[in-house]
Amino acid sequence: MILVAQVSDTHFDLGARNAQRAEKVMDFLADLPRRPDAILHTGDVTESGGAAQYAEARAALKSDIPVYSIPGNHDERVAFRTELLGVEASADPIHHVHRIGELTVVMVDTTVPGEPGGRIDEQSYDWLRGVLARAPAHAPIVLAMHHPPVRLHSPIVDDIALAEPGRLAELVAGDARIRAVLAGHAHSSAVTLFAGRPLLIAPSTSSVLGGAWEIRPPDRVMDYSPDPAVALHVFDETGAITTHFRTVPMAGCTGVPPS
C-alpha cells in the first residue's frame, strides 16, 4: 500500500488563523498510525506570493514526511522557488516528478503569471510527454495540478479553471498508466471523471467555496467556519486508487460517543 496525502489552498497570509489550520493538518498527518509516504500540496500555498508568506509556509509545512509543492494562481514563481523550495530564482513553470515506491507522481504547474485561470503551455506539454516516456512501462502514474480541467458547477471556479482541457484529456486517455488526476483550487472536496479517469479535488485547509446551489453573492460565497480538511489517496498493489477525505477538527478528536 502507498498512502499519499494531498493538502491544498493553505493561503498563508501572515495571519494566525490560516497558519494554525495548516499546522493542525500537518500534525494530524504526522500522528497517523500509518503515516503518509508523501504529502502533495496542490497550490495556493500563499495568499499573495510574498517572501514572508513563503517563510511562514516553509515553517508550518516542515515535516520528516516528504512534502512536494506546486504553485497556484495566488502564488508567485520566483519567491516560491527561492523562499519555499530554496532553489535558484526563475520565472519558468515549476514542474517536478517523484517516485513513491512503484508510483510516479507528476506535478504540473498550470499557473499563468498574473492571471487567475490556468493553462499548460507548449513547453510544459513537451516536458510532460518526456516524463511519461521515461516513466516505468507498467507502473502507475498520477498527475497533480492546481487548476481542475473540468467544470465543477462552481460559479467562481469554473471561470478560472484549466483552459483547453481537451489537450490534456487526449494525453490522459492515451496512457493507461495514468490512474488519476489530482487538483486543488476549488476549496471543495469533489470527485468526477476526466478522460475516463478519476479526477479528485482536494479540500482547502483555509475555507470552503460553495457550489452554484449554495452561494449568494456578494456576501455568501466562501465559508470560513468548517474545520480544515485533507485528501488521503491509497494505492493498492495493482495501482488502483481509493480516496478518503478527512476533516481535521481544530478542537481535537473525541473518541467517546456523546451521551
PDB file of C-alpha atoms in Angstrom, residues 46-213:
ATOM      1  CA  THR A  46       0.247  31.660  -0.048  1.00  0.00           C
ATOM      2  CA  GLU A  47      -2.357  34.384  -0.328  1.00  0.00           C
ATOM      3  CA  SER A  48      -0.309  36.797  -2.442  1.00  0.00           C
ATOM      4  CA  GLY A  49       3.130  35.309  -3.115  1.00  0.00           C
ATOM      5  CA  GLY A  50       5.123  37.420  -0.652  1.00  0.00           C
ATOM      6  CA  ALA A  51       8.533  36.283   0.603  1.00  0.00           C
ATOM      7  CA  ALA A  52       7.436  36.452   4.251  1.00  0.00           C
ATOM      8  CA  GLN A  53       4.353  34.358   3.461  1.00  0.00           C
ATOM      9  CA  TYR A  54       6.573  31.645   1.969  1.00  0.00           C
ATOM     10  CA  ALA A  55       8.786  31.747   5.047  1.00  0.00           C
ATOM     11  CA  GLU A  56       5.679  31.194   7.156  1.00  0.00           C
ATOM     12  CA  ALA A  57       4.610  28.329   4.882  1.00  0.00           C
ATOM     13  CA  ARG A  58       8.054  26.719   4.971  1.00  0.00           C
ATOM     14  CA  ALA A  59       7.974  26.630   8.782  1.00  0.00           C
ATOM     15  CA  ALA A  60       4.401  25.336   9.019  1.00  0.00           C
ATOM     16  CA  LEU A  61       4.800  22.662   6.321  1.00  0.00           C
ATOM     17  CA  LYS A  62       8.141  21.356   7.590  1.00  0.00           C
ATOM     18  CA  SER A  63       7.950  17.608   8.126  1.00  0.00           C
ATOM     19  CA  ASP A  64      10.047  14.477   8.087  1.00  0.00           C
ATOM     20  CA  ILE A  65       7.461  13.199   5.612  1.00  0.00           C
ATOM     21  CA  PRO A  66       8.443  14.351   2.091  1.00  0.00           C
ATOM     22  CA  VAL A  67       6.382  17.398   1.057  1.00  0.00           C
ATOM     23  CA  TYR A  68       6.123  18.243  -2.659  1.00  0.00           C
ATOM     24  CA  SER A  69       4.502  21.537  -3.684  1.00  0.00           C
ATOM     25  CA  ILE A  70       3.397  23.275  -6.866  1.00  0.00           C
ATOM     26  CA  PRO A  71       2.089  26.834  -7.179  1.00  0.00           C
ATOM     27  CA  GLY A  72      -1.469  28.046  -7.576  1.00  0.00           C
ATOM     28  CA  ASN A  73      -2.788  31.269  -9.032  1.00  0.00           C
ATOM     29  CA  HIS A  74      -2.202  33.131  -5.753  1.00  0.00           C
ATOM     30  CA  ASP A  75       1.481  32.151  -5.743  1.00  0.00           C
ATOM     31  CA  GLU A  76       4.485  33.798  -7.394  1.00  0.00           C
ATOM     32  CA  ARG A  77       7.054  31.575  -9.102  1.00  0.00           C
ATOM     33  CA  VAL A  78      10.268  33.404  -8.221  1.00  0.00           C
ATOM     34  CA  ALA A  79       9.542  33.682  -4.489  1.00  0.00           C
ATOM     35  CA  PHE A  80       8.067  30.163  -4.498  1.00  0.00           C
ATOM     36  CA  ARG A  81      11.420  28.861  -5.717  1.00  0.00           C
ATOM     37  CA  THR A  82      13.723  30.946  -3.581  1.00  0.00           C
ATOM     38  CA  GLU A  83      11.761  31.156  -0.322  1.00  0.00           C
ATOM     39  CA  LEU A  84       9.817  27.875  -0.217  1.00  0.00           C
ATOM     40  CA  LEU A  85      11.893  25.448  -2.273  1.00  0.00           C
ATOM     41  CA  GLY A  86      15.277  27.037  -1.580  1.00  0.00           C
ATOM     42  CA  VAL A  87      16.438  26.863  -5.199  1.00  0.00           C
ATOM     43  CA  GLU A  88      17.656  29.363  -7.766  1.00  0.00           C
ATOM     44  CA  ALA A  89      15.297  32.139  -8.852  1.00  0.00           C
ATOM     45  CA  SER A  90      13.409  31.630 -12.102  1.00  0.00           C
ATOM     46  CA  ALA A  91      10.031  32.584 -13.532  1.00  0.00           C
ATOM     47  CA  ASP A  92       9.728  29.326 -15.504  1.00  0.00           C
ATOM     48  CA  PRO A  93       6.922  26.868 -14.672  1.00  0.00           C
ATOM     49  CA  ILE A  94       7.594  24.805 -11.548  1.00  0.00           C
ATOM     50  CA  HIS A  95       7.180  21.192 -12.657  1.00  0.00           C
ATOM     51  CA  HIS A  96       8.588  18.174 -10.886  1.00  0.00           C
ATOM     52  CA  VAL A  97       8.280  14.398 -10.774  1.00  0.00           C
ATOM     53  CA  HIS A  98       8.713  11.990  -7.870  1.00  0.00           C
ATOM     54  CA  ARG A  99       8.866   8.232  -7.431  1.00  0.00           C
ATOM     55  CA  ILE A 100       6.985   6.994  -4.363  1.00  0.00           C
ATOM     56  CA  GLY A 101       7.500   3.251  -4.300  1.00  0.00           C
ATOM     57  CA  GLU A 102       6.084   1.976  -7.582  1.00  0.00           C
ATOM     58  CA  LEU A 103       4.036   5.149  -8.056  1.00  0.00           C
ATOM     59  CA  THR A 104       5.178   8.042 -10.247  1.00  0.00           C
ATOM     60  CA  VAL A 105       3.749  11.421  -9.198  1.00  0.00           C
ATOM     61  CA  VAL A 106       3.948  14.096 -11.898  1.00  0.00           C
ATOM     62  CA  MET A 107       3.296  17.607 -10.584  1.00  0.00           C
ATOM     63  CA  VAL A 108       2.420  20.092 -13.319  1.00  0.00           C
ATOM     64  CA  ASP A 109       2.449  23.868 -12.889  1.00  0.00           C
ATOM     65  CA  THR A 110      -0.758  25.125 -14.528  1.00  0.00           C
ATOM     66  CA  THR A 111      -0.406  28.743 -13.422  1.00  0.00           C
ATOM     67  CA  VAL A 112      -0.292  31.726 -15.766  1.00  0.00           C
ATOM     68  CA  PRO A 113       1.579  34.613 -14.098  1.00  0.00           C
ATOM     69  CA  GLY A 114      -0.783  37.478 -13.353  1.00  0.00           C
ATOM     70  CA  GLU A 115      -3.929  35.527 -14.256  1.00  0.00           C
ATOM     71  CA  PRO A 116      -6.347  33.535 -12.070  1.00  0.00           C
ATOM     72  CA  GLY A 117      -7.081  30.859 -14.671  1.00  0.00           C
ATOM     73  CA  GLY A 118      -4.791  28.005 -15.658  1.00  0.00           C
ATOM     74  CA  ARG A 119      -3.096  26.748 -18.799  1.00  0.00           C
ATOM     75  CA  ILE A 120      -0.474  24.180 -19.759  1.00  0.00           C
ATOM     76  CA  ASP A 121       1.780  25.768 -22.364  1.00  0.00           C
ATOM     77  CA  GLU A 122       3.583  24.001 -25.210  1.00  0.00           C
ATOM     78  CA  GLN A 123       6.901  23.836 -23.366  1.00  0.00           C
ATOM     79  CA  SER A 124       5.140  22.214 -20.407  1.00  0.00           C
ATOM     80  CA  TYR A 125       3.437  19.652 -22.649  1.00  0.00           C
ATOM     81  CA  ASP A 126       6.840  18.787 -24.092  1.00  0.00           C
ATOM     82  CA  TRP A 127       8.152  18.301 -20.556  1.00  0.00           C
ATOM     83  CA  LEU A 128       5.145  16.186 -19.586  1.00  0.00           C
ATOM     84  CA  ARG A 129       5.413  13.959 -22.646  1.00  0.00           C
ATOM     85  CA  GLY A 130       9.114  13.444 -21.894  1.00  0.00           C
ATOM     86  CA  VAL A 131       8.384  12.461 -18.289  1.00  0.00           C
ATOM     87  CA  LEU A 132       5.767   9.943 -19.404  1.00  0.00           C
ATOM     88  CA  ALA A 133       8.129   8.498 -21.992  1.00  0.00           C
ATOM     89  CA  ARG A 134      10.769   7.889 -19.322  1.00  0.00           C
ATOM     90  CA  ALA A 135       8.416   6.535 -16.644  1.00  0.00           C
ATOM     91  CA  PRO A 136       8.385   2.769 -15.936  1.00  0.00           C
ATOM     92  CA  ALA A 137       6.407   0.886 -18.528  1.00  0.00           C
ATOM     93  CA  HIS A 138       3.832  -0.781 -16.301  1.00  0.00           C
ATOM     94  CA  ALA A 139       3.871   1.239 -13.062  1.00  0.00           C
ATOM     95  CA  PRO A 140       1.006   3.569 -12.056  1.00  0.00           C
ATOM     96  CA  ILE A 141       1.178   7.329 -12.604  1.00  0.00           C
ATOM     97  CA  VAL A 142      -0.826  10.150 -11.046  1.00  0.00           C
ATOM     98  CA  LEU A 143      -0.890  13.736 -12.317  1.00  0.00           C
ATOM     99  CA  ALA A 144      -1.228  16.587  -9.820  1.00  0.00           C
ATOM    100  CA  MET A 145      -2.002  20.222 -10.676  1.00  0.00           C
ATOM    101  CA  HIS A 146      -3.742  23.257  -9.267  1.00  0.00           C
ATOM    102  CA  HIS A 147      -6.492  24.086 -11.786  1.00  0.00           C
ATOM    103  CA  PRO A 148      -9.244  21.492 -12.358  1.00  0.00           C
ATOM    104  CA  PRO A 149      -9.664  20.559 -16.029  1.00  0.00           C
ATOM    105  CA  VAL A 150     -13.479  20.254 -15.821  1.00  0.00           C
ATOM    106  CA  ARG A 151     -16.493  22.317 -14.820  1.00  0.00           C
ATOM    107  CA  LEU A 152     -17.341  21.791 -11.157  1.00  0.00           C
ATOM    108  CA  HIS A 153     -20.602  23.766 -11.205  1.00  0.00           C
ATOM    109  CA  SER A 154     -18.918  26.450  -9.181  1.00  0.00           C
ATOM    110  CA  PRO A 155     -19.725  29.949 -10.477  1.00  0.00           C
ATOM    111  CA  ILE A 156     -16.387  31.159  -9.120  1.00  0.00           C
ATOM    112  CA  VAL A 157     -14.004  28.360 -10.093  1.00  0.00           C
ATOM    113  CA  ASP A 158     -15.455  27.384 -13.459  1.00  0.00           C
ATOM    114  CA  ASP A 159     -14.488  30.743 -14.953  1.00  0.00           C
ATOM    115  CA  ILE A 160     -10.864  30.324 -13.837  1.00  0.00           C
ATOM    116  CA  ALA A 161     -10.308  26.599 -14.408  1.00  0.00           C
ATOM    117  CA  LEU A 162      -7.800  24.975 -16.786  1.00  0.00           C
ATOM    118  CA  ALA A 163      -8.018  26.326 -20.340  1.00  0.00           C
ATOM    119  CA  GLU A 164      -8.072  23.921 -23.292  1.00  0.00           C
ATOM    120  CA  PRO A 165      -8.651  20.793 -21.187  1.00  0.00           C
ATOM    121  CA  GLY A 166      -9.148  18.701 -24.321  1.00  0.00           C
ATOM    122  CA  ARG A 167      -5.403  18.604 -24.954  1.00  0.00           C
ATOM    123  CA  LEU A 168      -4.760  17.186 -21.503  1.00  0.00           C
ATOM    124  CA  ALA A 169      -7.697  14.765 -21.842  1.00  0.00           C
ATOM    125  CA  GLU A 170      -6.193  13.312 -25.010  1.00  0.00           C
ATOM    126  CA  LEU A 171      -2.877  12.722 -23.250  1.00  0.00           C
ATOM    127  CA  VAL A 172      -4.520  11.160 -20.178  1.00  0.00           C
ATOM    128  CA  ALA A 173      -6.845   8.912 -22.181  1.00  0.00           C
ATOM    129  CA  GLY A 174      -3.928   7.672 -24.272  1.00  0.00           C
ATOM    130  CA  ASP A 175      -1.817   6.429 -21.337  1.00  0.00           C
ATOM    131  CA  ALA A 176      -3.254   3.538 -19.322  1.00  0.00           C
ATOM    132  CA  ARG A 177      -0.633   4.043 -16.608  1.00  0.00           C
ATOM    133  CA  ILE A 178      -2.292   7.299 -15.530  1.00  0.00           C
ATOM    134  CA  ARG A 179      -4.661   6.219 -12.760  1.00  0.00           C
ATOM    135  CA  ALA A 180      -5.942   9.599 -11.580  1.00  0.00           C
ATOM    136  CA  VAL A 181      -5.635  13.367 -11.827  1.00  0.00           C
ATOM    137  CA  LEU A 182      -5.430  15.422  -8.626  1.00  0.00           C
ATOM    138  CA  ALA A 183      -6.257  19.132  -8.386  1.00  0.00           C
ATOM    139  CA  GLY A 184      -6.979  21.892  -5.910  1.00  0.00           C
ATOM    140  CA  HIS A 185      -8.210  25.479  -6.492  1.00  0.00           C
ATOM    141  CA  ALA A 186     -11.890  24.732  -5.796  1.00  0.00           C
ATOM    142  CA  HIS A 187     -11.800  24.922  -1.965  1.00  0.00           C
ATOM    143  CA  SER A 188     -14.156  21.961  -2.006  1.00  0.00           C
ATOM    144  CA  SER A 189     -13.819  18.182  -1.908  1.00  0.00           C
ATOM    145  CA  ALA A 190     -15.106  16.933  -5.244  1.00  0.00           C
ATOM    146  CA  VAL A 191     -14.899  13.768  -7.338  1.00  0.00           C
ATOM    147  CA  THR A 192     -15.677  13.295 -11.012  1.00  0.00           C
ATOM    148  CA  LEU A 193     -14.232  11.718 -14.165  1.00  0.00           C
ATOM    149  CA  PHE A 194     -11.773  13.262 -16.601  1.00  0.00           C
ATOM    150  CA  ALA A 195     -10.767  11.394 -19.751  1.00  0.00           C
ATOM    151  CA  GLY A 196     -12.158   8.244 -18.153  1.00  0.00           C
ATOM    152  CA  ARG A 197     -10.005   8.555 -15.020  1.00  0.00           C
ATOM    153  CA  PRO A 198     -10.849   9.747 -11.520  1.00  0.00           C
ATOM    154  CA  LEU A 199     -10.446  13.494 -11.042  1.00  0.00           C
ATOM    155  CA  LEU A 200     -10.010  14.114  -7.320  1.00  0.00           C
ATOM    156  CA  ILE A 201     -10.264  17.675  -5.998  1.00  0.00           C
ATOM    157  CA  ALA A 202      -8.722  18.278  -2.592  1.00  0.00           C
ATOM    158  CA  PRO A 203     -10.380  20.482   0.013  1.00  0.00           C
ATOM    159  CA  SER A 204      -8.741  23.661   1.244  1.00  0.00           C
ATOM    160  CA  THR A 205      -7.319  23.946   4.731  1.00  0.00           C
ATOM    161  CA  SER A 206      -8.457  27.567   4.894  1.00  0.00           C
ATOM    162  CA  SER A 207     -12.105  27.735   3.734  1.00  0.00           C
ATOM    163  CA  VAL A 208     -14.910  26.154   1.713  1.00  0.00           C
ATOM    164  CA  LEU A 209     -16.175  27.638  -1.551  1.00  0.00           C
ATOM    165  CA  GLY A 210     -19.830  26.952  -2.282  1.00  0.00           C
ATOM    166  CA  GLY A 211     -21.304  25.447  -5.432  1.00  0.00           C
ATOM    167  CA  ALA A 212     -23.946  27.025  -7.646  1.00  0.00           C
ATOM    168  CA  TRP A 213     -26.672  25.729  -5.313  1.00  0.00           C
TER     169      TRP A 213
END
